[in-house]
mmCIF file of C-alpha atoms in Angstrom:
data_model
loop_
_atom_site.group_PDB
_atom_site.id
_atom_site.type_symbol
_atom_site.label_atom_id
_atom_site.label_comp_id
_atom_site.label_asym_id
_atom_site.label_seq_id
_atom_site.Cartn_x
_atom_site.Cartn_y
_atom_site.Cartn_z
ATOM 1 C CA MET A 27 -10.191 13.546 30.644
ATOM 2 C CA SER A 28 -9.769 9.937 31.809
ATOM 3 C CA ASN A 29 -7.269 7.618 30.144
ATOM 4 C CA GLU A 30 -10.179 5.538 28.775
ATOM 5 C CA HIS A 31 -11.724 8.555 27.059
ATOM 6 C CA ALA A 32 -8.357 9.838 25.888
ATOM 7 C CA SER A 33 -7.722 6.524 24.100
ATOM 8 C CA ALA A 34 -11.063 6.867 22.273
ATOM 9 C CA LEU A 35 -10.262 10.402 21.065
ATOM 10 C CA ALA A 36 -8.608 10.570 17.633
ATOM 11 C CA HIS A 37 -5.657 12.967 17.442
ATOM 12 C CA GLN A 38 -7.288 15.317 14.917
ATOM 13 C CA PHE A 39 -10.151 16.266 17.282
ATOM 14 C CA ASP A 40 -10.099 18.614 20.257
ATOM 15 C CA ASP A 41 -12.616 16.661 22.315
ATOM 16 C CA LEU A 42 -15.124 13.798 22.190
ATOM 17 C CA ASP A 43 -18.043 16.110 21.350
ATOM 18 C CA GLN A 44 -16.279 17.370 18.254
ATOM 19 C CA GLN A 45 -15.405 13.788 17.290
ATOM 20 C CA PHE A 46 -19.049 12.728 17.770
ATOM 21 C CA GLU A 47 -20.357 15.554 15.565
ATOM 22 C CA ALA A 48 -17.830 14.816 12.815
ATOM 23 C CA SER A 49 -18.596 11.078 12.889
ATOM 24 C CA THR A 50 -22.345 11.685 12.747
ATOM 25 C CA LEU A 51 -21.943 14.097 9.836
ATOM 26 C CA GLY A 52 -19.800 11.546 8.012
ATOM 27 C CA MET A 53 -22.468 8.866 8.448
ATOM 28 C CA TRP A 54 -25.181 11.207 7.143
ATOM 29 C CA VAL A 55 -23.053 11.969 4.062
ATOM 30 C CA PHE A 56 -22.656 8.230 3.517
ATOM 31 C CA LEU A 57 -26.411 7.707 3.885
ATOM 32 C CA VAL A 58 -27.120 10.441 1.333
ATOM 33 C CA GLN A 59 -25.064 8.587 -1.285
ATOM 34 C CA GLU A 60 -26.885 5.398 -0.290
ATOM 35 C CA ILE A 61 -30.201 7.184 -0.895
ATOM 36 C CA LEU A 62 -28.964 8.152 -4.356
ATOM 37 C CA PHE A 63 -27.923 4.551 -5.029
ATOM 38 C CA PHE A 64 -31.235 3.001 -4.007
ATOM 39 C CA GLY A 65 -33.047 5.935 -5.601
ATOM 40 C CA GLY A 66 -31.694 4.831 -8.988
ATOM 41 C CA LEU A 67 -33.110 1.346 -8.450
ATOM 42 C CA PHE A 68 -36.468 2.739 -7.335
ATOM 43 C CA LEU A 69 -36.542 5.019 -10.396
ATOM 44 C CA ALA A 70 -35.857 2.088 -12.745
ATOM 45 C CA TYR A 71 -38.601 0.093 -11.044
ATOM 46 C CA SER A 72 -41.081 2.987 -11.369
ATOM 47 C CA ILE A 73 -40.370 3.486 -15.074
ATOM 48 C CA TYR A 74 -40.898 -0.177 -15.979
ATOM 49 C CA ARG A 75 -43.839 -0.482 -13.567
ATOM 50 C CA LEU A 76 -45.592 2.294 -15.533
ATOM 51 C CA GLN A 77 -44.713 0.686 -18.878
ATOM 52 C CA TYR A 78 -45.830 -2.854 -17.976
ATOM 53 C CA PRO A 79 -48.400 -2.541 -15.164
ATOM 54 C CA GLN A 80 -50.232 -5.802 -15.879
ATOM 55 C CA ALA A 81 -47.039 -7.877 -16.085
ATOM 56 C CA PHE A 82 -45.683 -6.360 -12.854
ATOM 57 C CA GLU A 83 -48.931 -7.028 -10.990
ATOM 58 C CA ALA A 84 -49.029 -10.612 -12.277
ATOM 59 C CA ALA A 85 -45.379 -11.146 -11.333
ATOM 60 C CA SER A 86 -45.936 -9.660 -7.874
ATOM 61 C CA ARG A 87 -48.549 -12.339 -7.174
ATOM 62 C CA LEU A 88 -45.759 -14.932 -7.527
ATOM 63 C CA LEU A 89 -44.137 -13.512 -4.379
ATOM 64 C CA ASP A 90 -45.155 -14.724 -0.919
ATOM 65 C CA TYR A 91 -46.506 -11.566 0.704
ATOM 66 C CA LYS A 92 -46.880 -13.380 4.043
ATOM 67 C CA LEU A 93 -43.118 -13.948 4.207
ATOM 68 C CA GLY A 94 -42.608 -10.339 3.149
ATOM 69 C CA ALA A 95 -44.910 -9.161 5.950
ATOM 70 C CA LEU A 96 -43.075 -11.403 8.424
ATOM 71 C CA ASN A 97 -39.756 -9.879 7.414
ATOM 72 C CA THR A 98 -41.227 -6.385 7.748
ATOM 73 C CA ALA A 99 -42.272 -7.149 11.328
ATOM 74 C CA VAL A 100 -38.845 -8.647 12.055
ATOM 75 C CA LEU A 101 -37.042 -5.526 10.829
ATOM 76 C CA ILE A 102 -39.328 -3.189 12.772
ATOM 77 C CA CYS A 103 -38.498 -5.177 15.920
ATOM 78 C CA SER A 104 -34.783 -4.965 15.057
ATOM 79 C CA SER A 105 -35.080 -1.177 14.803
ATOM 80 C CA LEU A 106 -36.541 -1.168 18.312
ATOM 81 C CA THR A 107 -33.729 -3.309 19.749
ATOM 82 C CA MET A 108 -31.140 -1.132 17.960
ATOM 83 C CA ALA A 109 -32.691 2.026 19.438
ATOM 84 C CA LEU A 110 -32.609 0.393 22.882
ATOM 85 C CA ALA A 111 -28.960 -0.530 22.299
ATOM 86 C CA VAL A 112 -28.105 3.114 21.565
ATOM 87 C CA ARG A 113 -29.996 4.221 24.681
ATOM 88 C CA SER A 114 -28.171 1.620 26.787
ATOM 89 C CA ALA A 115 -24.858 2.902 25.428
ATOM 90 C CA GLN A 116 -25.811 6.469 26.326
ATOM 91 C CA LEU A 117 -26.594 5.347 29.885
ATOM 92 C CA GLY A 118 -23.414 3.290 30.169
ATOM 93 C CA GLN A 119 -25.332 0.020 30.696
ATOM 94 C CA ARG A 120 -22.856 -2.461 29.258
ATOM 95 C CA ARG A 121 -24.787 -5.701 29.777
ATOM 96 C CA ALA A 122 -28.008 -4.252 28.334
ATOM 97 C CA LEU A 123 -26.054 -2.864 25.382
ATOM 98 C CA VAL A 124 -24.554 -6.282 24.605
ATOM 99 C CA ASN A 125 -27.934 -7.983 24.942
ATOM 100 C CA TYR A 126 -29.758 -5.531 22.661
ATOM 101 C CA LEU A 127 -26.991 -5.720 20.057
ATOM 102 C CA LEU A 128 -27.211 -9.525 20.104
ATOM 103 C CA MET A 129 -30.998 -9.316 19.711
ATOM 104 C CA THR A 130 -30.574 -7.015 16.712
ATOM 105 C CA ILE A 131 -28.112 -9.466 15.157
ATOM 106 C CA ALA A 132 -30.510 -12.358 15.774
ATOM 107 C CA LEU A 133 -33.414 -10.504 14.150
ATOM 108 C CA GLY A 134 -31.231 -9.569 11.184
ATOM 109 C CA ALA A 135 -30.267 -13.237 10.821
ATOM 110 C CA VAL A 136 -33.961 -14.219 10.870
ATOM 111 C CA PHE A 137 -34.620 -11.715 8.083
ATOM 112 C CA LEU A 138 -31.810 -13.157 5.959
ATOM 113 C CA GLY A 139 -32.987 -16.703 6.674
ATOM 114 C CA VAL A 140 -36.453 -15.866 5.357
ATOM 115 C CA LYS A 141 -34.870 -14.320 2.247
ATOM 116 C CA VAL A 142 -32.929 -17.550 1.670
ATOM 117 C CA VAL A 143 -36.222 -19.467 1.785
ATOM 118 C CA GLU A 144 -37.792 -17.034 -0.680
ATOM 119 C CA TYR A 145 -34.824 -17.137 -3.054
ATOM 120 C CA GLY A 146 -34.786 -20.945 -2.888
ATOM 121 C CA ASP A 147 -38.445 -21.034 -3.887
ATOM 122 C CA LYS A 148 -37.752 -18.780 -6.893
ATOM 123 C CA PHE A 149 -34.882 -21.020 -8.017
ATOM 124 C CA GLU A 150 -37.079 -24.084 -7.631
ATOM 125 C CA HIS A 151 -39.833 -22.554 -9.770
ATOM 126 C CA HIS A 152 -37.440 -21.209 -12.437
ATOM 127 C CA LEU A 153 -38.220 -17.568 -11.662
ATOM 128 C CA VAL A 154 -34.593 -16.432 -11.592
ATOM 129 C CA PRO A 155 -33.828 -14.285 -14.677
ATOM 130 C CA GLY A 156 -31.641 -16.069 -17.184
ATOM 131 C CA PRO A 157 -31.708 -18.959 -19.662
ATOM 132 C CA HIS A 158 -33.727 -21.193 -17.293
ATOM 133 C CA PHE A 159 -36.436 -18.635 -16.573
ATOM 134 C CA ALA A 160 -39.926 -20.092 -17.226
ATOM 135 C CA LEU A 161 -43.491 -19.346 -16.203
ATOM 136 C CA SER A 162 -45.790 -22.091 -14.979
ATOM 137 C CA ALA A 163 -48.616 -23.025 -17.348
ATOM 138 C CA HIS A 164 -50.796 -23.686 -14.292
ATOM 139 C CA GLU A 165 -51.005 -20.001 -13.241
ATOM 140 C CA PRO A 166 -54.220 -18.628 -14.842
ATOM 141 C CA HIS A 167 -53.383 -15.006 -13.988
ATOM 142 C CA LEU A 168 -50.276 -15.254 -16.221
ATOM 143 C CA ILE A 169 -52.251 -16.061 -19.397
ATOM 144 C CA GLY A 170 -51.566 -13.393 -22.005
ATOM 145 C CA ILE A 171 -48.675 -11.887 -19.999
ATOM 146 C CA ASN A 172 -45.363 -11.398 -21.831
ATOM 147 C CA PRO A 173 -42.761 -13.585 -20.014
ATOM 148 C CA GLN A 174 -40.023 -11.052 -20.814
ATOM 149 C CA HIS A 175 -41.858 -8.395 -18.823
ATOM 150 C CA VAL A 176 -42.266 -10.782 -15.887
ATOM 151 C CA GLN A 177 -38.564 -11.582 -16.114
ATOM 152 C CA LEU A 178 -37.855 -7.843 -15.970
ATOM 153 C CA PHE A 179 -39.841 -7.617 -12.738
ATOM 154 C CA PHE A 180 -37.790 -10.422 -11.201
ATOM 155 C CA SER A 181 -34.557 -8.826 -12.402
ATOM 156 C CA LEU A 182 -35.468 -5.726 -10.409
ATOM 157 C CA TYR A 183 -36.716 -7.861 -7.507
ATOM 158 C CA PHE A 184 -33.380 -9.677 -7.156
ATOM 159 C CA ALA A 185 -31.345 -6.508 -7.712
ATOM 160 C CA MET A 186 -33.224 -4.492 -5.092
ATOM 161 C CA THR A 187 -33.693 -7.173 -2.447
ATOM 162 C CA GLY A 188 -30.209 -8.570 -3.104
ATOM 163 C CA MET A 189 -28.546 -5.200 -2.504
ATOM 164 C CA HIS A 190 -30.694 -4.708 0.568
ATOM 165 C CA ALA A 191 -29.690 -8.147 1.885
ATOM 166 C CA LEU A 192 -26.016 -7.308 1.248
ATOM 167 C CA HIS A 193 -26.423 -4.193 3.391
ATOM 168 C CA MET A 194 -27.960 -6.386 6.091
ATOM 169 C CA VAL A 195 -24.968 -8.742 6.007
ATOM 170 C CA VAL A 196 -22.557 -5.802 6.331
ATOM 171 C CA GLY A 197 -24.658 -4.388 9.187
ATOM 172 C CA ILE A 198 -24.635 -7.687 11.075
ATOM 173 C CA GLY A 199 -20.850 -7.883 10.717
ATOM 174 C CA ILE A 200 -20.437 -4.376 12.134
ATOM 175 C CA LEU A 201 -22.852 -5.154 14.973
ATOM 176 C CA ALA A 202 -20.763 -8.219 15.851
ATOM 177 C CA VAL A 203 -17.698 -5.963 16.181
ATOM 178 C CA LEU A 204 -19.699 -3.616 18.429
ATOM 179 C CA VAL A 205 -20.675 -6.566 20.638
ATOM 180 C CA VAL A 206 -17.001 -7.399 21.195
ATOM 181 C CA MET A 207 -16.133 -3.751 21.877
ATOM 182 C CA ALA A 208 -19.082 -3.369 24.274
ATOM 183 C CA TRP A 209 -18.170 -6.590 26.093
ATOM 184 C CA ARG A 210 -14.655 -5.227 26.607
ATOM 185 C CA GLY A 211 -16.079 -2.016 28.082
ATOM 186 C CA ARG A 212 -15.025 0.306 25.267
ATOM 187 C CA PHE A 213 -18.175 2.435 25.537
ATOM 188 C CA SER A 214 -19.443 4.727 28.268
ATOM 189 C CA GLU A 215 -21.876 7.620 28.866
ATOM 190 C CA GLU A 216 -19.235 9.940 27.378
ATOM 191 C CA TYR A 217 -18.156 7.780 24.438
ATOM 192 C CA TYR A 218 -20.683 5.748 22.420
ATOM 193 C CA THR A 219 -20.180 7.249 18.946
ATOM 194 C CA PRO A 220 -19.744 3.913 17.065
ATOM 195 C CA VAL A 221 -23.012 2.562 18.490
ATOM 196 C CA ASP A 222 -24.878 5.743 17.559
ATOM 197 C CA ILE A 223 -23.705 5.928 13.935
ATOM 198 C CA VAL A 224 -24.220 2.187 13.344
ATOM 199 C CA GLY A 225 -27.726 2.715 14.686
ATOM 200 C CA LEU A 226 -28.299 5.318 11.957
ATOM 201 C CA TYR A 227 -27.095 2.835 9.344
ATOM 202 C CA TRP A 228 -29.333 0.056 10.651
ATOM 203 C CA HIS A 229 -32.428 2.287 10.715
ATOM 204 C CA PHE A 230 -31.709 3.382 7.132
ATOM 205 C CA VAL A 231 -31.538 -0.241 5.947
ATOM 206 C CA ASP A 232 -34.834 -0.926 7.726
ATOM 207 C CA ILE A 233 -36.497 2.084 6.068
ATOM 208 C CA VAL A 234 -35.388 0.908 2.615
ATOM 209 C CA TRP A 235 -37.235 -2.369 3.234
ATOM 210 C CA ILE A 236 -40.356 -0.461 4.331
ATOM 211 C CA PHE A 237 -40.450 0.951 0.769
ATOM 212 C CA LEU A 238 -39.482 -2.332 -0.939
ATOM 213 C CA PHE A 239 -42.200 -4.416 0.698
ATOM 214 C CA PRO A 240 -45.294 -2.644 -0.731
ATOM 215 C CA LEU A 241 -43.660 -1.939 -4.107
ATOM 216 C CA LEU A 242 -42.735 -5.575 -4.708
ATOM 217 C CA TYR A 243 -45.219 -7.645 -2.711
ATOM 218 C CA LEU A 244 -48.450 -5.637 -2.481
ATOM 219 C CA ILE A 245 -48.959 -3.931 -5.857
ATOM 220 C CA SER A 246 -51.399 -6.637 -6.986
ATOM 221 C CA ARG A 247 -53.308 -6.800 -3.702
ATOM 222 C CA HIS A 248 -54.993 -3.388 -3.529
#
């Protein structure tokens, strides 16, 4: 084993393969608890969606589905660049790895930028749950809709998309660390475990959005 690979091997493992398998298993265990966490939010949404279908559909029309679709496309592209980053790491292509990681970070930043625009619009139109929440009298589809039920929709909207955005911020921070490590030549064909397990995390965050987009933005547009 080379000195470079020996430095990457933690003392409790016999070899890099065993370390890779243990790290991958640990990430899958983490993702399972993440599924349970988001599953609770999805369950709460489903219960209230069934109780107040008209209010949820009316509230959904207050979201900009075009921005939601744009963010969906951005995240799908980021999944592609992340997969290419993992492949580059497996092949030991350092420059390509750095470039694909930077592209993934850039796409993640675009996603968060669009969310900032969306959140700003909701603040401007008093659609943030709380004492200043108010529905516009100029929206005919809101006539007869209980404002409390619409506020409940937006409570779930901010909780679900806010937690998703927080996971994006954490992911971008980790990707930035990987860029520095890759630039310093810490990865090779034999050792690319951090890139692989971060790739799993990033794909999971993307998949969560794939479920959030239709549930929040498209329920009134069938």
